Coordinates of C-alpha atoms in Angstrom, one line a residue:
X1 CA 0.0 0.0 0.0
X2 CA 1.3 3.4 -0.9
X3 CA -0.7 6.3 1.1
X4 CA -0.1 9.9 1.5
X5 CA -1.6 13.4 2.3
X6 CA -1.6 16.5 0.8
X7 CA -1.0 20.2 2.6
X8 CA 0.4 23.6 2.0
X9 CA 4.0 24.2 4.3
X10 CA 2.1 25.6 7.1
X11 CA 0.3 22.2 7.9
X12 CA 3.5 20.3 7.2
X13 CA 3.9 19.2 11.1
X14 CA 0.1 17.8 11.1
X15 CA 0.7 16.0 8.1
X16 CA 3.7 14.2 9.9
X17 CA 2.0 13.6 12.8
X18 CA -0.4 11.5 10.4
X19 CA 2.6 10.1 8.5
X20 CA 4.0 8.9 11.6
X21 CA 1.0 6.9 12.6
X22 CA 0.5 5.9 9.4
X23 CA 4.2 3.8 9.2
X24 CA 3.7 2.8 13.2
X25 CA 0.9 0.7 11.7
X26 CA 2.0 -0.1 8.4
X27 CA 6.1 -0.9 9.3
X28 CA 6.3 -2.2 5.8
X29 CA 4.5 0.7 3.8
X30 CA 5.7 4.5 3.1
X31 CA 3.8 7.6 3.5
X32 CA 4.6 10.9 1.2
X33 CA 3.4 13.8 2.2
X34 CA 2.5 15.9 -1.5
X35 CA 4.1 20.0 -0.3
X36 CA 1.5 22.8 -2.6
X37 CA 4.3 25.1 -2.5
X38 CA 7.8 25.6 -2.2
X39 CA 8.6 26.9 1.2
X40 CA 10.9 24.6 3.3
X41 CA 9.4 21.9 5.5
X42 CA 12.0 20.7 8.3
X43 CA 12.9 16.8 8.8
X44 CA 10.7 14.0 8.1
X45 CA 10.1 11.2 10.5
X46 CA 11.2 7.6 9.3
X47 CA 9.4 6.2 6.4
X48 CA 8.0 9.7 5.5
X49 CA 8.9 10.8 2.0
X50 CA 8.1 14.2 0.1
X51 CA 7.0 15.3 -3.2
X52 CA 6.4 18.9 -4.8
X53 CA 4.3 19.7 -7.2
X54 CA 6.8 18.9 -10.0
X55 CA 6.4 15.1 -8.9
X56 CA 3.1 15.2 -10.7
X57 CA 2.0 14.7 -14.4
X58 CA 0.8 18.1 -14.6
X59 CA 1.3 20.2 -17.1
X60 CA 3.3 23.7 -15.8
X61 CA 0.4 25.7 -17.3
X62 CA -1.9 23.9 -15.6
X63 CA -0.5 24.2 -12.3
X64 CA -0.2 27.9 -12.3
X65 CA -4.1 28.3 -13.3
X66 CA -5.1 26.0 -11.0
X67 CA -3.3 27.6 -8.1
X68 CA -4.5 30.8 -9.0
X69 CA -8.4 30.1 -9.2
X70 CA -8.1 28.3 -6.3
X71 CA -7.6 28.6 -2.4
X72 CA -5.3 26.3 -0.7
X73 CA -8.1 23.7 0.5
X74 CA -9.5 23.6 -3.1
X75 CA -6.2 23.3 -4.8
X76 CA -5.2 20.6 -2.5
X77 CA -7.8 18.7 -3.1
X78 CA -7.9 19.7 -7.1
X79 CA -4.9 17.7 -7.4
X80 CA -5.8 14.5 -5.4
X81 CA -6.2 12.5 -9.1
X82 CA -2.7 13.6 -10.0
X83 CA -1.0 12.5 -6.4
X84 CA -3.0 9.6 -6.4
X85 CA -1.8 8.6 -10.3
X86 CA 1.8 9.5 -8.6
X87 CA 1.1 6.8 -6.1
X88 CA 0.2 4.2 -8.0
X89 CA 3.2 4.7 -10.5
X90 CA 5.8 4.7 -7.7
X91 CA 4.2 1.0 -5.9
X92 CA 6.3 -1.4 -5.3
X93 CA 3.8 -4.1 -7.3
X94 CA 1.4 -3.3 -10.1
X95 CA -1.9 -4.8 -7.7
X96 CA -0.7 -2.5 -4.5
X97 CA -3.1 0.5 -4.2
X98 CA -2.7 3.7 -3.2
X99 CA -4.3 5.8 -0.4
X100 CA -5.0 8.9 -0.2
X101 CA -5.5 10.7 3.6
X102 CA -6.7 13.7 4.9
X103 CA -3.9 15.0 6.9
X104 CA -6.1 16.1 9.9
X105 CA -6.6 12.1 10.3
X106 CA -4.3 9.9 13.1
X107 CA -3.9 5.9 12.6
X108 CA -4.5 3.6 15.2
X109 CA -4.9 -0.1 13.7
X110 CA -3.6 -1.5 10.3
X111 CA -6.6 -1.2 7.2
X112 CA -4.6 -2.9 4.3
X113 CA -7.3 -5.4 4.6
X114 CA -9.9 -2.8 4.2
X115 CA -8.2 -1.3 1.3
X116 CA -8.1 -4.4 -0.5
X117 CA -11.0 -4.4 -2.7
X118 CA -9.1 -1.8 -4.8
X119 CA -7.2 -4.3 -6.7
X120 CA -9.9 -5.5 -8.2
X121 CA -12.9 -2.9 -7.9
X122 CA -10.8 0.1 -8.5
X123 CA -11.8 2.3 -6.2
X124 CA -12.7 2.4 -2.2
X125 CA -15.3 5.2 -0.6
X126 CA -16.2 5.3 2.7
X127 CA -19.9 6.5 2.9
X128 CA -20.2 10.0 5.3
X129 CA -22.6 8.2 7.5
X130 CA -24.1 4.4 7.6
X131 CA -27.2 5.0 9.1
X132 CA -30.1 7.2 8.4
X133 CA -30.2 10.7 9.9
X134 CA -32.9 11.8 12.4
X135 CA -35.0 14.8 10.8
X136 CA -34.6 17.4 13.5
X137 CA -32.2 20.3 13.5
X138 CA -28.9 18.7 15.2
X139 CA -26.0 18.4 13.4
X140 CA -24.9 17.4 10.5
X141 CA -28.4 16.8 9.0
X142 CA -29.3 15.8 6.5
X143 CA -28.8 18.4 4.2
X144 CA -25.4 19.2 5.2
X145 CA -24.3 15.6 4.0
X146 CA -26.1 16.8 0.6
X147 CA -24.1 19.6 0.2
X148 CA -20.7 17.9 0.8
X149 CA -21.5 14.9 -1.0
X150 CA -22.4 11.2 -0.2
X151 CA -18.8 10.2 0.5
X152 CA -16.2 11.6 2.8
X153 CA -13.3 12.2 0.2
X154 CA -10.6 12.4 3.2
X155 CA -9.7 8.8 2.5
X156 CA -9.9 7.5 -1.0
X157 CA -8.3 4.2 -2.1
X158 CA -7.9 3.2 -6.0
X159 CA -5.9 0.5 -7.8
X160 CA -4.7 -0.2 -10.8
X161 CA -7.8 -0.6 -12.8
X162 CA -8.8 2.7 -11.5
X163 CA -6.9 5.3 -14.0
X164 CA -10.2 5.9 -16.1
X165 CA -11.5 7.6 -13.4
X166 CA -8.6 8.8 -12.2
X167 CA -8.3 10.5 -15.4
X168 CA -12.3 11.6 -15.3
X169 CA -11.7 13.4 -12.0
X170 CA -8.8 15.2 -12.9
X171 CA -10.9 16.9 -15.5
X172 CA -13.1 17.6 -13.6
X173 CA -11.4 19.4 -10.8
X174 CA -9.2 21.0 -13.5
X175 CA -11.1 24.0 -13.1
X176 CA -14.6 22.8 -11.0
X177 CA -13.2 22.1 -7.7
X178 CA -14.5 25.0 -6.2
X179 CA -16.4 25.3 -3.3
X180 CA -20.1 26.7 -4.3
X181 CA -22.5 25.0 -2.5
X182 CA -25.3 26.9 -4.2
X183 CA -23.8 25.6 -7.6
X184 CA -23.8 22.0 -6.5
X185 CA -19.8 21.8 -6.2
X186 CA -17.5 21.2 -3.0
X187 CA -14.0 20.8 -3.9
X188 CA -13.6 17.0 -5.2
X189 CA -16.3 15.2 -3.3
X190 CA -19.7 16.1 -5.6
X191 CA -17.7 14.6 -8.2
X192 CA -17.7 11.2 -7.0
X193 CA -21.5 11.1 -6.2
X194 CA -21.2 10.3 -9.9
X195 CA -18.7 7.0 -9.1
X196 CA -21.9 4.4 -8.3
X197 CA -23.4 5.3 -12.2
X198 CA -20.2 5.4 -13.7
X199 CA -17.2 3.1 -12.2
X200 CA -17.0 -0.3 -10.5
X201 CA -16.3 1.1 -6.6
X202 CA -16.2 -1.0 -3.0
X203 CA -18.3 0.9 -0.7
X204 CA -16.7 0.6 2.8
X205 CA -18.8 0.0 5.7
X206 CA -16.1 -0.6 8.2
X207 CA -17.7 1.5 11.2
X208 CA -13.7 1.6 12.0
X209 CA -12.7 3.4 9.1
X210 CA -13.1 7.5 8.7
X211 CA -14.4 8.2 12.5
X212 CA -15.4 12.0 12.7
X213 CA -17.6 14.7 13.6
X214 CA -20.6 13.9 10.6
X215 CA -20.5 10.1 12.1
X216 CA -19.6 10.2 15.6
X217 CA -23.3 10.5 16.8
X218 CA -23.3 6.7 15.0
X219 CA -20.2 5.0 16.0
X220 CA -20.0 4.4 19.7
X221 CA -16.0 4.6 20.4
X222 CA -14.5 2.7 23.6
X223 CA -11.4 3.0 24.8
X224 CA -9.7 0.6 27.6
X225 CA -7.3 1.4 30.3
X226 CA -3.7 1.9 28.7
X227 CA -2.1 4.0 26.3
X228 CA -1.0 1.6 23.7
X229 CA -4.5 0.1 23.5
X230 CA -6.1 0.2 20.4
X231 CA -10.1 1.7 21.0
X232 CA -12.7 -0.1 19.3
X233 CA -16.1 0.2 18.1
X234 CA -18.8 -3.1 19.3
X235 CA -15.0 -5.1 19.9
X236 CA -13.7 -3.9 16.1
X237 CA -11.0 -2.1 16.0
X238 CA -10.9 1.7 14.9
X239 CA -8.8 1.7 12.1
X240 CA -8.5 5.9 12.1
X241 CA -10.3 9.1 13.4
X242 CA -10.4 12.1 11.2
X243 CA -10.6 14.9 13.3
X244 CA -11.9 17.6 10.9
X245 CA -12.5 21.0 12.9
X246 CA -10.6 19.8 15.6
X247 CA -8.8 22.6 17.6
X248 CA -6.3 21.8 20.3
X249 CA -6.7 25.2 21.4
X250 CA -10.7 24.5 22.1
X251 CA -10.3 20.9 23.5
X252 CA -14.3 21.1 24.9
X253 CA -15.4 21.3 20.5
X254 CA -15.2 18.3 18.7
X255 CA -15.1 20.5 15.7
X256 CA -15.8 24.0 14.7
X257 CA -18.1 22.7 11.7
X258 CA -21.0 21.8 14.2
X259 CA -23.4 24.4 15.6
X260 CA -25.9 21.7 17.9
X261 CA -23.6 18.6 18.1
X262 CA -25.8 15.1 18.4
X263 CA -23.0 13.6 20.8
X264 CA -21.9 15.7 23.7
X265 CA -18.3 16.0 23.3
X266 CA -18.0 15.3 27.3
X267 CA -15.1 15.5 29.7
X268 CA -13.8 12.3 29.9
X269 CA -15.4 10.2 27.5
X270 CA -13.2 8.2 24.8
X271 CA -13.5 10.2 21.9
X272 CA -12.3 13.3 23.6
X273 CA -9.6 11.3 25.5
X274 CA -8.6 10.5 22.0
X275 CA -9.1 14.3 20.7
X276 CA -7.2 15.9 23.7
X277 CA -4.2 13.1 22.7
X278 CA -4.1 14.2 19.2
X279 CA -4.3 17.9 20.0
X280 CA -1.4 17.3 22.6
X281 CA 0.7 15.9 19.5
X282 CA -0.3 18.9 17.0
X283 CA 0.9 21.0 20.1
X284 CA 3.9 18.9 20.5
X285 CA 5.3 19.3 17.1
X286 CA 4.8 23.2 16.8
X287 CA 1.9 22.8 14.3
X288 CA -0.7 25.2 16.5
X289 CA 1.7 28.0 15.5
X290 CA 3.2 27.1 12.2
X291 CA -0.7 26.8 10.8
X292 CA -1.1 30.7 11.0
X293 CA 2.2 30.9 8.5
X294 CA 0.7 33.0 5.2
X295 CA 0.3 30.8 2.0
X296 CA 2.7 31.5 -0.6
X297 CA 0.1 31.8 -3.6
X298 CA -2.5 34.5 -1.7
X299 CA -0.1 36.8 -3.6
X300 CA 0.2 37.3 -7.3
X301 CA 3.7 37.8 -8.7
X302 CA 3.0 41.6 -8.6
X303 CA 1.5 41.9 -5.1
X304 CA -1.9 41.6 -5.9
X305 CA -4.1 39.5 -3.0
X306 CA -5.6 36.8 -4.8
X307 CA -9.0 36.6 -3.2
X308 CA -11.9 35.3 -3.5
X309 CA -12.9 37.7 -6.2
X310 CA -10.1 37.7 -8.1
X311 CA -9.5 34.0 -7.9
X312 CA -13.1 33.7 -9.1
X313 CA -12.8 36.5 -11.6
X314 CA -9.6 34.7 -13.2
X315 CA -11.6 30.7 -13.4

């Protein structure tokens, strides 16, 4: 399995917190962490490798549109295909598949297994919840899955037989990886609503895999006495927690994307034992400082702020 993230320089130390984890439970595997610009990113842990954007098979012209019309989250995720493509070519074996992470995610338990179906289906999804939602006004309802899209596109795994779509996407979020929720797009994931009509995909429904604040209220996590023990969900193993709008600073918020949480984020319970660990690494490495750095490509090569209007004014 070849997995790996993608960030700007300022969220370089939370993407090797992730890496780290990531080769503590996959010994055997390597993690790359893709850089979006050019600014310099310290040591790597062991087993951590990293690529610029020149490691991809875009075009030059290409990149320099793309980062112009887009912010950092929506470039990052504009060139997921791309990284992903990158992956596969560099594996080891022509059946491993590659695996793309959010980099606000921490491993606790191996999921090659899970990822397996991607040698022959192509592609793996993890759904953004199992289970129906309850129609009343807690979050995330029902609507705000609708918006993002029926899959969580923070994990992603595709194999060889995978590059059609691979090469689909890419067009795609060429130039329509925005997010415009009133225009039906949200960076790469309303994209892949289309996968089920279109490509041969493995829906996960590992209640292990892709733990976070749109699922939580779902997956009851437990957690035994000792550090090295891996929490579970109904005696399975969780396999990773994505802690999307997780702030160390604000340990009591599970994340800042939920107004009326449907799970109390309480003092003491496992998932915010878990939270306050991971926070206590991000705090650790120096990321809860380096995050407010400024991104290299706000700025035009003649000092003009690329905003939201101009970015939008250029696409």
């Amino acid at each position: 399995m070849r997995a790996g993230t993608i960030v700007a320089s300022n969220y370089v130390e939370m993407a090797k917190v992730l890496g780290t984890s990531f080769v503590e439970q996959h010994p055997d595997d390597r993690f790359v962490i893709l850089v979006v610009d050019d600014d310099p990113i310290g040591d790597l842990p062991d087993g951590v490798d990293a690529w610029r954007l020149a490691d991809l098979d875009l075009s030059a012209a290409d990149i320099d549109m793309m980062r112009t019309i887009y912010d950092v989250m929506e470039f990052s995720t504009a060139v997921k295909p791309s990284f992903l493509r990158g992956l596969l070519r560099t594996a080891s074996s022509p059946a491993e598949p590659a695996v793309y992470l959010d980099p606000d995610i921490y491993v606790y338990s191996p999921f090659d297994d899970v990822v397996a179906p991607a040698a022959d289906r192509g592609i793996v999804l993890t759904p953004h919840c199992l289970h129906p939602i309850a129609r009343d006004l807690a979050d995330p309802t029902e609507f705000t899955i609708m918006s993002s899209g029926s899959f969580n596109l923070g994990f992603i795994a595709v194999g060889p037989t995978a590059h059609e779509f691979l090469d689909w996407w890419q067009e795609r979020l060429r130039y329509d990886a925005i997010v415009d929720l009133a225009g039906n797009l949200f960076t790469d994931q309303r994209w892949v609503d289309w996968v089920p009509g279109l490509f041969d995909f493995h829906r996960c429904d590992e209640p292990g895999m892709n733990i976070a604040w749109w699922n939580i209220h779902e997956r009851a996590v437990e957690l035994a006495a000792g550090e090295s023990v891996v929490p579970t969900i109904d005696g399975r193993p969780v396999r990773f927690i994505h802690f999307s709008g997780y702030d160390p600073l604000t340990p009591a918020v599970f994340s800042k994307h939920q107004t009326t949480p449907r799970t109390e984020h309480a003092d003491g319970i496992p998932i915010r034992r878990l939270a306050e660990q991971y926070g206590e690494r991000l705090m650790t490495t120096g990321h809860v400082d380096r995050r407010f750095d400024p991104y290299p490509w706000s700025t035009g090569a003649h000092g003009l702020r690329r905003d939201r209007f101009v970015r939008r004014g250029v696409r």
